[in-house]
């Protein structure tokens, strides 16, 4: 099976490579359109800033390529946010697979820190990604922006308010958290994606 | 539920080996940072911190190699620090696979370093470590692992660090460090209540109650400790069970 990771100007891509290697998989890290289109599965990871990331993708026509993929795609963190229609971060028009808005956390009291950083529970899971993952399992988040609950929500987490910890639409799956840094639970989620 | 309070063991590394007498049962080589890190991860640690205490150039190379190995083998987040003075150091360590870097003296000497790191790599990678001590003139920051006093006020510096974009503050009270008498909860709560970024408590953990106080009295988001974990005085699993019983949201 050929797993491709979208290579772009977002950090933390190598931790996804390492996570796949731990599962005995050697992914291709590429921004080549042919390579991406011919992969069996595609991971769209990252950590970074939305407007700079979108500019990079658009310059290479990767935004359209990603939107038109028919294979299973897994967006992680900023990858999930870029798959949405628009982000408040830098007032950025994104790829638009998920017809929803990405918003910035507004702390309601001093106990809520932004970026939200650390382990939080997820519940209300409804996609193949979460097979074998019990409600309230902890996974690792690092983010200042979030996707509100919407028709695509595939897992919920609570921070300031309930938000989308994961999304799903057709062949597109995504998580706001980092499965590659979420211990054994994260490993299971990546394995589930590989087995879709 | 909300975010869990984090428990973070800190490992000092010299020439690729962990230092401080490490008393870990069933571990073939507790001197190997990767093996020790794995053991902590399995025991329930939420994150790890590796501090390079080597000064030499060769030591740096060894440390970077260690970071690469940790990133390959450990599936929880980890921060690295020690001897970071410029953006190139940060880039090297992030490329090796570290999730975050911790900067200390270099930020005090040249505060723009914080802006440079966060604009290149994002706030989330930049942990600003602050060593401080309370004297007649209030809380002051120290340089060089606590050997040199500065005129910088802890709370003013912490605010500046946040404004420059740091993602977290790792606050070590030098009065409490090594004494095992509890964290500096007054200063901690003042930091946590006035800032909008997470605060990691460091220095003073001797028993489980100290961790509970850091969270409930000090309002810390995470607590870091070294010797109580290394010497096996407190097991991480056992600690988290205790915290949970006392109403703290922890990952178990």
Short mmCIF file of N, CA, C and O in Angstrom, two decimals, chain A residues 11-12 14-15 18-19 21-22 47-48 107 110-123 136-144 157-159 179-185 187, chain B residues 1-4 6 45-47 68 70-78 95-100 121 123-125 166-168 191-193 195-199 219 221 249-252:
data_model
loop_
_atom_site.label_atom_id
_atom_site.label_comp_id
_atom_site.label_asym_id
_atom_site.label_seq_id
_atom_site.Cartn_x
_atom_site.Cartn_y
_atom_site.Cartn_z
N UNK A 11 5.12 22.68 9.90
CA UNK A 11 6.04 21.93 10.75
C UNK A 11 5.49 20.58 11.15
O UNK A 11 4.34 20.25 10.85
N UNK A 12 6.33 19.81 11.81
CA UNK A 12 5.89 18.59 12.47
C UNK A 12 5.50 17.45 11.54
O UNK A 12 4.84 16.51 11.95
N UNK A 14 7.55 15.39 10.10
CA UNK A 14 8.36 14.20 10.35
C UNK A 14 7.83 13.34 11.49
O UNK A 14 8.08 12.15 11.54
N UNK A 15 7.06 13.95 12.41
CA UNK A 15 6.53 13.13 13.49
C UNK A 15 5.46 12.17 12.94
O UNK A 15 5.26 11.09 13.48
N UNK A 18 7.53 9.37 11.42
CA UNK A 18 8.00 8.49 12.50
C UNK A 18 6.88 7.58 12.99
O UNK A 18 7.10 6.40 13.26
N UNK A 19 5.68 8.14 13.14
CA UNK A 19 4.55 7.34 13.65
C UNK A 19 4.22 6.20 12.67
O UNK A 19 3.96 5.07 13.08
N UNK A 21 6.35 4.89 10.52
CA UNK A 21 7.48 3.95 10.59
C UNK A 21 7.32 2.98 11.76
O UNK A 21 7.63 1.80 11.64
N UNK A 22 6.82 3.50 12.89
CA UNK A 22 6.62 2.62 14.05
C UNK A 22 5.60 1.53 13.75
O UNK A 22 5.60 0.49 14.38
N UNK A 47 1.42 21.71 11.28
CA UNK A 47 1.32 22.62 12.39
C UNK A 47 1.81 23.91 11.78
O UNK A 47 2.78 23.91 11.05
N UNK A 48 1.12 25.00 11.98
CA UNK A 48 1.60 26.23 11.38
C UNK A 48 0.52 27.26 11.28
O UNK A 48 -0.41 27.27 12.08
N UNK A 107 -11.12 32.92 25.21
CA UNK A 107 -11.20 32.43 26.58
C UNK A 107 -12.30 33.13 27.37
O UNK A 107 -12.44 34.34 27.29
N UNK A 110 -9.77 33.06 33.06
CA UNK A 110 -8.31 32.89 33.04
C UNK A 110 -7.86 31.44 33.03
O UNK A 110 -6.73 31.13 32.68
N UNK A 111 -8.77 30.53 33.42
CA UNK A 111 -8.32 29.13 33.43
C UNK A 111 -8.19 28.56 32.02
O UNK A 111 -7.60 27.51 31.82
N UNK A 112 -8.76 29.26 31.04
CA UNK A 112 -8.64 28.79 29.66
C UNK A 112 -7.47 29.47 28.97
O UNK A 112 -7.51 30.67 28.70
N UNK A 113 -6.41 28.71 28.71
CA UNK A 113 -5.23 29.25 28.08
C UNK A 113 -5.29 28.98 26.58
O UNK A 113 -5.83 27.97 26.14
N UNK A 114 -4.74 29.91 25.81
CA UNK A 114 -4.65 29.74 24.36
C UNK A 114 -3.21 30.02 23.95
O UNK A 114 -2.70 31.09 24.29
N UNK A 115 -2.51 29.11 23.24
CA UNK A 115 -3.02 27.88 22.67
C UNK A 115 -3.49 26.86 23.72
O UNK A 115 -2.94 26.79 24.80
N UNK A 116 -4.54 26.12 23.33
CA UNK A 116 -4.97 24.98 24.13
C UNK A 116 -3.93 23.89 23.89
O UNK A 116 -3.73 23.47 22.76
N UNK A 117 -3.25 23.51 24.94
CA UNK A 117 -2.14 22.59 24.75
C UNK A 117 -2.23 21.47 25.76
O UNK A 117 -2.25 21.73 26.95
N UNK A 118 -2.32 20.24 25.28
CA UNK A 118 -2.31 19.11 26.19
C UNK A 118 -3.35 18.06 25.83
O UNK A 118 -3.87 18.04 24.72
N UNK A 119 -3.62 17.19 26.82
CA UNK A 119 -4.47 16.02 26.58
C UNK A 119 -5.91 16.33 26.95
O UNK A 119 -6.18 16.85 28.02
N UNK A 120 -6.82 15.99 26.06
CA UNK A 120 -8.23 16.21 26.32
C UNK A 120 -9.01 14.98 25.87
O UNK A 120 -8.58 14.24 24.99
N UNK A 121 -10.15 14.76 26.50
CA UNK A 121 -10.97 13.60 26.16
C UNK A 121 -11.80 13.85 24.91
O UNK A 121 -12.16 14.99 24.62
N UNK A 122 -12.09 12.79 24.16
CA UNK A 122 -12.98 12.90 23.00
C UNK A 122 -14.17 11.97 23.21
O UNK A 122 -14.05 10.95 23.88
N UNK A 123 -15.32 12.35 22.66
CA UNK A 123 -16.53 11.53 22.79
C UNK A 123 -17.42 11.75 21.57
O UNK A 123 -17.13 12.61 20.73
N UNK A 136 -14.29 9.30 25.92
CA UNK A 136 -13.43 9.98 26.89
C UNK A 136 -11.98 9.53 26.85
O UNK A 136 -11.22 9.79 27.78
N UNK A 137 -11.57 8.87 25.78
CA UNK A 137 -10.15 8.57 25.58
C UNK A 137 -9.40 9.91 25.44
O UNK A 137 -9.90 10.85 24.84
N UNK A 138 -8.20 9.98 26.01
CA UNK A 138 -7.41 11.20 25.92
C UNK A 138 -6.52 11.22 24.68
O UNK A 138 -5.87 10.22 24.37
N UNK A 139 -6.50 12.36 24.00
CA UNK A 139 -5.60 12.55 22.86
C UNK A 139 -4.95 13.93 22.98
O UNK A 139 -5.43 14.77 23.75
N UNK A 140 -3.88 14.16 22.23
CA UNK A 140 -3.07 15.36 22.42
C UNK A 140 -3.38 16.48 21.42
O UNK A 140 -3.30 16.28 20.21
N UNK A 141 -3.74 17.64 21.97
CA UNK A 141 -4.09 18.81 21.16
C UNK A 141 -3.07 19.93 21.34
O UNK A 141 -2.57 20.15 22.44
N UNK A 142 -2.82 20.67 20.27
CA UNK A 142 -2.10 21.95 20.35
C UNK A 142 -2.75 22.87 19.33
O UNK A 142 -2.53 22.72 18.13
N UNK A 143 -3.58 23.81 19.80
CA UNK A 143 -4.25 24.68 18.82
C UNK A 143 -4.85 25.93 19.43
O UNK A 143 -5.23 25.94 20.60
N UNK A 144 -4.94 26.96 18.62
CA UNK A 144 -5.59 28.21 19.02
C UNK A 144 -6.89 28.41 18.26
O UNK A 144 -7.69 29.27 18.61
N UNK A 157 -14.86 17.32 21.50
CA UNK A 157 -14.05 17.54 22.68
C UNK A 157 -14.51 18.86 23.29
O UNK A 157 -15.13 19.68 22.60
N UNK A 158 -14.26 19.07 24.58
CA UNK A 158 -14.72 20.29 25.25
C UNK A 158 -13.54 21.17 25.61
O UNK A 158 -12.64 20.75 26.35
N UNK A 159 -13.54 22.38 25.12
CA UNK A 159 -12.60 23.40 25.61
C UNK A 159 -13.27 24.75 25.41
O UNK A 159 -13.55 25.15 24.28
N UNK A 179 -2.79 12.55 16.33
CA UNK A 179 -2.74 11.12 16.65
C UNK A 179 -1.29 10.63 16.76
O UNK A 179 -1.00 9.74 17.55
N UNK A 180 -0.39 11.26 15.99
CA UNK A 180 1.01 10.82 15.99
C UNK A 180 1.71 11.12 17.31
O UNK A 180 2.81 10.64 17.56
N UNK A 181 1.06 11.91 18.19
CA UNK A 181 1.64 12.23 19.50
C UNK A 181 0.73 11.81 20.62
O UNK A 181 0.90 12.22 21.76
N UNK A 182 -0.29 11.00 20.30
CA UNK A 182 -1.32 10.66 21.29
C UNK A 182 -1.17 9.26 21.85
O UNK A 182 -2.16 8.57 22.10
N UNK A 183 0.08 8.84 22.05
CA UNK A 183 0.33 7.55 22.69
C UNK A 183 -0.31 6.39 21.95
O UNK A 183 -0.42 6.41 20.72
N UNK A 184 -0.74 5.37 22.71
CA UNK A 184 -1.28 4.16 22.10
C UNK A 184 -2.62 4.42 21.40
O UNK A 184 -2.91 3.82 20.37
N UNK A 185 -3.43 5.32 21.97
CA UNK A 185 -4.73 5.63 21.35
C UNK A 185 -4.51 6.23 19.97
O UNK A 185 -5.19 5.86 19.00
N UNK A 187 -1.95 5.81 18.06
CA UNK A 187 -1.42 4.77 17.17
C UNK A 187 -2.58 3.95 16.59
O UNK A 187 -2.59 3.62 15.41
N UNK B 1 -15.12 17.88 30.27
CA UNK B 1 -13.82 17.40 30.76
C UNK B 1 -12.78 18.52 30.72
O UNK B 1 -12.29 18.96 31.72
N UNK B 2 -12.46 18.97 29.55
CA UNK B 2 -11.43 20.01 29.43
C UNK B 2 -10.04 19.42 29.46
O UNK B 2 -9.86 18.21 29.62
N UNK B 3 -9.05 20.27 29.33
CA UNK B 3 -7.67 19.80 29.26
C UNK B 3 -7.23 19.19 30.58
O UNK B 3 -7.48 19.75 31.65
N UNK B 4 -6.52 18.07 30.49
CA UNK B 4 -5.99 17.42 31.68
C UNK B 4 -4.76 18.16 32.18
O UNK B 4 -4.01 18.73 31.39
N UNK B 6 -1.07 18.25 33.27
CA UNK B 6 0.01 17.39 32.77
C UNK B 6 1.10 17.12 33.81
O UNK B 6 1.46 18.01 34.57
N UNK B 45 3.44 9.30 31.84
CA UNK B 45 3.88 10.69 31.69
C UNK B 45 3.15 11.32 30.50
O UNK B 45 2.88 10.65 29.51
N UNK B 46 2.80 12.60 30.62
CA UNK B 46 2.05 13.27 29.56
C UNK B 46 2.95 13.91 28.53
O UNK B 46 2.56 14.11 27.38
N UNK B 47 4.15 14.25 28.95
CA UNK B 47 5.15 14.85 28.08
C UNK B 47 6.49 14.57 28.72
O UNK B 47 6.55 14.21 29.89
N UNK B 68 16.77 12.68 17.69
CA UNK B 68 16.29 11.90 16.55
C UNK B 68 15.77 10.54 17.01
O UNK B 68 14.72 10.08 16.58
N UNK B 70 14.75 9.68 20.07
CA UNK B 70 13.54 9.85 20.89
C UNK B 70 12.32 10.01 19.97
O UNK B 70 11.29 9.37 20.17
N UNK B 71 12.47 10.85 18.95
CA UNK B 71 11.35 11.13 18.04
C UNK B 71 10.91 9.87 17.31
O UNK B 71 9.73 9.68 17.03
N UNK B 72 11.85 9.01 16.99
CA UNK B 72 11.51 7.77 16.29
C UNK B 72 10.75 6.82 17.19
O UNK B 72 9.86 6.10 16.75
N UNK B 73 11.11 6.78 18.46
CA UNK B 73 10.63 5.70 19.32
C UNK B 73 9.53 6.07 20.30
O UNK B 73 8.85 5.19 20.83
N UNK B 74 9.35 7.36 20.59
CA UNK B 74 8.39 7.73 21.64
C UNK B 74 7.19 8.44 21.04
O UNK B 74 7.34 9.34 20.22
N UNK B 75 5.97 8.02 21.46
CA UNK B 75 4.76 8.55 20.81
C UNK B 75 3.99 9.57 21.64
O UNK B 75 2.79 9.71 21.51
N UNK B 76 4.71 10.27 22.54
CA UNK B 76 4.09 11.42 23.23
C UNK B 76 4.99 12.64 22.98
O UNK B 76 6.14 12.49 22.57
N UNK B 77 4.47 13.84 23.21
CA UNK B 77 5.24 15.04 22.90
C UNK B 77 6.47 15.21 23.81
O UNK B 77 6.43 14.79 24.97
N UNK B 78 7.50 15.81 23.28
CA UNK B 78 8.66 16.12 24.14
C UNK B 78 9.31 17.45 23.77
O UNK B 78 9.28 17.89 22.64
N UNK B 95 14.02 19.87 13.51
CA UNK B 95 14.20 18.95 12.39
C UNK B 95 14.51 17.54 12.87
O UNK B 95 14.14 16.56 12.25
N UNK B 96 15.21 17.46 13.99
CA UNK B 96 15.52 16.14 14.56
C UNK B 96 14.25 15.50 15.14
O UNK B 96 14.25 14.30 15.43
N UNK B 97 13.19 16.28 15.32
CA UNK B 97 11.92 15.68 15.74
C UNK B 97 11.37 16.16 17.06
O UNK B 97 10.34 15.66 17.52
N UNK B 98 12.03 17.15 17.70
CA UNK B 98 11.48 17.68 18.96
C UNK B 98 10.17 18.40 18.66
O UNK B 98 10.01 18.99 17.59
N UNK B 99 9.23 18.35 19.61
CA UNK B 99 7.97 19.06 19.42
C UNK B 99 8.07 20.51 19.86
O UNK B 99 7.44 21.39 19.31
N UNK B 100 8.88 20.73 20.91
CA UNK B 100 9.03 22.09 21.43
C UNK B 100 10.47 22.29 21.87
O UNK B 100 11.17 21.32 22.15
N UNK B 121 8.28 29.30 13.58
CA UNK B 121 7.79 27.94 13.84
C UNK B 121 6.47 27.89 14.61
O UNK B 121 5.94 26.82 14.88
N UNK B 123 3.92 29.70 17.94
CA UNK B 123 4.02 29.86 19.40
C UNK B 123 4.18 28.51 20.10
O UNK B 123 4.87 28.40 21.11
N UNK B 124 3.51 27.51 19.55
CA UNK B 124 3.41 26.23 20.26
C UNK B 124 4.76 25.56 20.46
O UNK B 124 4.90 24.74 21.35
N UNK B 125 5.79 25.90 19.68
CA UNK B 125 7.09 25.25 19.86
C UNK B 125 7.94 25.96 20.91
O UNK B 125 8.96 25.44 21.32
N UNK B 166 5.64 33.60 23.16
CA UNK B 166 5.94 32.27 23.71
C UNK B 166 4.66 31.49 23.94
O UNK B 166 3.61 32.06 24.27
N UNK B 167 4.73 30.18 23.78
CA UNK B 167 3.53 29.34 23.90
C UNK B 167 3.29 28.84 25.31
O UNK B 167 2.16 28.51 25.68
N UNK B 168 4.36 28.76 26.11
CA UNK B 168 4.25 28.28 27.49
C UNK B 168 5.37 28.88 28.32
O UNK B 168 6.42 29.24 27.78
N UNK B 191 1.20 34.10 38.42
CA UNK B 191 1.51 33.96 36.99
C UNK B 191 0.31 33.40 36.23
O UNK B 191 -0.12 33.93 35.21
N UNK B 192 -0.23 32.29 36.78
CA UNK B 192 -1.30 31.59 36.06
C UNK B 192 -2.55 32.46 35.92
O UNK B 192 -3.23 32.42 34.90
N UNK B 193 -2.84 33.26 36.94
CA UNK B 193 -4.06 34.06 36.91
C UNK B 193 -3.92 35.32 36.07
O UNK B 193 -4.92 35.88 35.63
N UNK B 195 -1.71 35.58 33.30
CA UNK B 195 -1.27 35.33 31.93
C UNK B 195 -2.29 34.46 31.19
O UNK B 195 -3.09 33.75 31.82
N UNK B 196 -2.19 34.48 29.86
CA UNK B 196 -3.16 33.70 29.08
C UNK B 196 -2.51 32.48 28.43
O UNK B 196 -3.15 31.78 27.65
N UNK B 197 -1.22 32.23 28.71
CA UNK B 197 -0.57 31.02 28.18
C UNK B 197 -0.33 30.03 29.32
O UNK B 197 -0.31 30.43 30.49
N UNK B 198 -0.19 28.73 28.99
CA UNK B 198 -0.03 27.73 30.06
C UNK B 198 1.25 27.92 30.87
O UNK B 198 2.28 28.34 30.35
N UNK B 199 1.15 27.61 32.17
CA UNK B 199 2.29 27.71 33.08
C UNK B 199 2.65 26.30 33.57
O UNK B 199 1.79 25.56 34.06
N UNK B 219 -2.64 26.89 40.58
CA UNK B 219 -3.33 27.01 39.28
C UNK B 219 -2.45 26.69 38.08
O UNK B 219 -2.68 27.19 36.98
N UNK B 221 -0.82 24.64 34.95
CA UNK B 221 -1.40 23.78 33.91
C UNK B 221 -0.66 22.45 33.83
O UNK B 221 -1.19 21.47 33.33
N UNK B 249 -8.37 16.75 37.00
CA UNK B 249 -8.56 16.09 35.71
C UNK B 249 -7.18 15.68 35.17
O UNK B 249 -6.38 16.52 34.80
N UNK B 250 -6.90 14.37 35.20
CA UNK B 250 -5.64 13.87 34.67
C UNK B 250 -5.91 12.76 33.67
O UNK B 250 -6.98 12.14 33.70
N UNK B 251 -4.95 12.52 32.80
CA UNK B 251 -5.10 11.46 31.80
C UNK B 251 -4.67 10.15 32.43
O UNK B 251 -3.53 9.99 32.85
N UNK B 252 -5.62 9.22 32.54
CA UNK B 252 -5.25 7.91 33.09
C UNK B 252 -5.65 6.85 32.09
O UNK B 252 -6.73 6.91 31.54
#
